[in-house]
Each structure stands twice: as structure tokens, then as C-alpha cells.
CSV table of C-alpha atoms in Angstrom, one decimal:
chain,number,residue,atom,x,y,z
C,1,GLN,CA,5.6,-27.8,-42.2
C,2,VAL,CA,6.3,-25.5,-45.1
C,3,GLN,CA,7.9,-22.3,-43.9
C,4,LEU,CA,9.2,-19.3,-45.6
C,5,VAL,CA,11.0,-16.9,-43.2
C,6,GLU,CA,12.1,-13.5,-44.4
C,7,SER,CA,14.9,-11.5,-42.8
C,8,GLY,CA,17.0,-8.4,-43.6
C,9,GLY,CA,14.4,-5.7,-43.5
C,10,GLY,CA,14.9,-2.5,-41.7
C,11,LEU,CA,15.2,1.3,-42.0
C,12,VAL,CA,17.5,2.8,-44.5
C,13,GLN,CA,18.0,6.2,-46.1
C,14,ALA,CA,17.1,6.9,-49.7
C,15,GLY,CA,19.9,5.7,-51.9
C,16,GLY,CA,20.9,3.0,-49.6
C,17,SER,CA,20.8,-0.8,-49.9
C,18,LEU,CA,19.3,-3.8,-48.2
C,19,ARG,CA,19.5,-7.5,-48.9
C,20,LEU,CA,16.5,-9.5,-47.9
C,21,SER,CA,16.8,-13.2,-47.4
C,22,CYS,CA,14.1,-15.9,-47.4
C,23,ALA,CA,14.9,-19.3,-45.9
C,24,ALA,CA,12.6,-22.1,-47.1
C,25,SER,CA,11.9,-25.4,-45.4
C,26,GLY,CA,9.5,-28.2,-45.8
C,27,LEU,CA,9.3,-28.1,-49.5
C,28,PRO,CA,11.4,-29.3,-52.5
C,29,PHE,CA,12.9,-25.8,-52.9
C,30,SER,CA,14.5,-26.5,-56.3
C,31,MET,CA,11.1,-27.4,-57.7
C,32,TYR,CA,9.6,-24.0,-56.9
C,33,ASP,CA,9.7,-20.7,-58.6
C,34,MET,CA,10.2,-18.0,-56.0
C,35,GLY,CA,8.9,-14.4,-55.9
C,36,TRP,CA,9.3,-11.3,-53.8
C,37,PHE,CA,6.2,-9.2,-53.3
C,38,ARG,CA,5.7,-6.0,-51.5
C,39,GLN,CA,2.6,-4.3,-50.0
C,40,ALA,CA,2.4,-0.8,-48.8
C,41,PRO,CA,-0.5,0.4,-46.7
C,42,GLY,CA,-3.7,0.8,-48.7
C,43,LYS,CA,-2.1,-0.8,-51.8
C,44,GLU,CA,-2.3,-4.2,-53.4
C,45,ARG,CA,0.4,-6.7,-52.9
C,46,ALA,CA,2.6,-6.5,-56.0
C,47,LEU,CA,5.3,-8.6,-57.5
C,48,VAL,CA,8.7,-7.0,-57.5
C,49,ALA,CA,10.9,-9.9,-58.5
C,50,ALA,CA,10.6,-13.5,-59.5
C,51,ILE,CA,13.1,-16.3,-60.3
C,52,ALA,CA,12.6,-19.6,-61.9
C,53,SER,CA,13.2,-22.8,-60.0
C,54,SER,CA,16.6,-23.3,-61.6
C,55,GLY,CA,17.5,-19.7,-61.3
C,56,GLY,CA,17.9,-19.4,-65.0
C,57,THR,CA,15.1,-16.8,-65.6
C,58,THR,CA,14.3,-13.7,-63.6
C,59,TYR,CA,11.6,-11.0,-63.9
C,60,TYR,CA,11.4,-7.4,-62.6
C,61,PRO,CA,8.8,-4.8,-63.1
C,62,ILE,CA,10.0,-1.5,-64.5
C,63,ALA,CA,9.7,0.2,-61.1
C,64,VAL,CA,12.6,-1.8,-59.7
C,65,LYS,CA,14.5,-3.0,-62.8
C,66,GLY,CA,18.1,-2.1,-62.6
C,67,ARG,CA,17.9,-1.6,-58.8
C,68,PHE,CA,16.7,-4.9,-57.5
C,69,THR,CA,18.3,-8.3,-58.1
C,70,ILE,CA,16.7,-11.6,-57.1
C,71,SER,CA,18.9,-14.7,-56.7
C,72,ARG,CA,18.7,-18.1,-55.1
C,73,ASP,CA,20.8,-20.7,-53.6
C,74,ASN,CA,19.2,-24.1,-54.2
C,75,VAL,CA,21.7,-25.8,-51.9
C,76,LYS,CA,20.9,-23.6,-48.9
C,77,ASN,CA,17.2,-23.3,-49.9
C,78,THR,CA,17.3,-19.6,-49.7
C,79,VAL,CA,16.2,-16.8,-52.0
C,80,PHE,CA,17.6,-13.3,-51.8
C,81,LEU,CA,16.5,-9.8,-52.9
C,82,GLN,CA,19.3,-7.3,-53.2
C,83,MET,CA,17.8,-3.8,-53.2
C,84,ASN,CA,20.0,-0.9,-54.3
C,85,THR,CA,19.4,2.8,-54.7
C,86,LEU,CA,16.3,2.5,-52.5
C,87,LYS,CA,13.6,5.1,-52.8
C,88,PRO,CA,11.0,6.2,-50.3
C,89,GLU,CA,8.4,4.6,-52.6
C,90,ASP,CA,10.0,1.2,-52.0
C,91,THR,CA,8.7,1.4,-48.4
C,92,ALA,CA,6.5,-1.7,-47.8
C,93,VAL,CA,6.3,-5.0,-46.2
C,94,TYR,CA,8.2,-7.5,-48.4
C,95,TYR,CA,7.1,-11.1,-48.7
C,96,CYS,CA,8.7,-14.0,-50.3
C,97,ALA,CA,6.5,-16.7,-51.9
C,98,ALA,CA,6.8,-20.0,-53.5
C,99,ALA,CA,5.1,-21.2,-56.7
C,100,PRO,CA,5.2,-24.8,-58.0
C,101,ARG,CA,7.2,-24.9,-61.2
C,102,GLY,CA,5.0,-24.8,-64.2
C,103,ARG,CA,2.6,-22.1,-63.1
C,104,ASN,CA,2.5,-18.5,-64.2
C,105,TYR,CA,4.6,-16.9,-61.6
C,106,PHE,CA,3.6,-13.4,-62.6
C,107,THR,CA,0.3,-13.7,-60.7
C,108,LYS,CA,-0.2,-14.0,-57.0
C,109,VAL,CA,-2.5,-16.9,-57.3
C,110,ALA,CA,0.4,-19.0,-58.6
C,111,TYR,CA,2.0,-18.9,-55.2
C,112,ASP,CA,1.1,-21.6,-52.7
C,113,TYR,CA,3.3,-20.5,-49.8
C,114,TRP,CA,4.0,-17.1,-48.3
C,115,GLY,CA,6.4,-15.8,-45.7
C,116,GLN,CA,5.3,-13.5,-42.8
C,117,GLY,CA,6.9,-10.5,-44.4
C,118,THR,CA,9.6,-8.1,-43.4
C,119,GLN,CA,9.3,-4.4,-43.1
C,120,VAL,CA,11.4,-2.2,-45.4
C,121,THR,CA,11.3,1.5,-44.6
C,122,VAL,CA,13.2,4.0,-46.8
C,123,SER,CA,13.5,7.5,-45.4
C,124,SER,CA,14.1,10.7,-47.3
């Protein structure tokens, strides 16, 4: 019933931009914090952005801060990740995930629901 469906991934050149979207259904979207994670081959899945259920608070690790922006539309039940100035090291499968409000959304275990992922490849 609960589904998170990512879209917007693709192949871009270094320095380019992509906007990822994640459409949520089957859950009270406005009651969930949302996160974007990425996983490169052989590496752990890591949080790259998170946004509180209301959209009032965001988090970014240093690696992407200033380049990535997370946002959400609680009317359309969609969360976005705007990625600018992309680097080859940003290459990964990107996943959106939903965490019930009130949990520590900095950790993967907080997230109950996950999308299928969308591939982002940044070429040199």
C-alpha cells in the first residue's frame, strides 16, 4: 500500500544538475520526515538530505551542503532533491525514504519506507 517512487535520475556531466522527485502514496505524508539516501557500489547507504514533516527543518552532510537542496510539497505528497554542481563522486543510486515524525531522522533505522532507487551517474 505504501509506495515511494523516485524519478529524475540519469546521466549528467560534472557540473550539471538534476532534480529528483519522490512521489509518496499510502501514508499520511505530512506526518513523515523524509530523507534522501545514496549508495554507491561497495559503500554503505548514506543520508544526503533530510527534511522535517513540516518542511521547516533540513539537514545536509558537508559533502553536499551548498549543492543539494531538499524540499517537499505536502499537498502533492512529493519530496524533491535538487542537485547542482554535480561531481563524479555523487554517482550512486539515490533512494527516498520516510520516517515517522518524532524519530531521529539522521539514522537509517528511523525510516520505515523506502523507494526503489534511481540511478544518478555523473561523468567527468
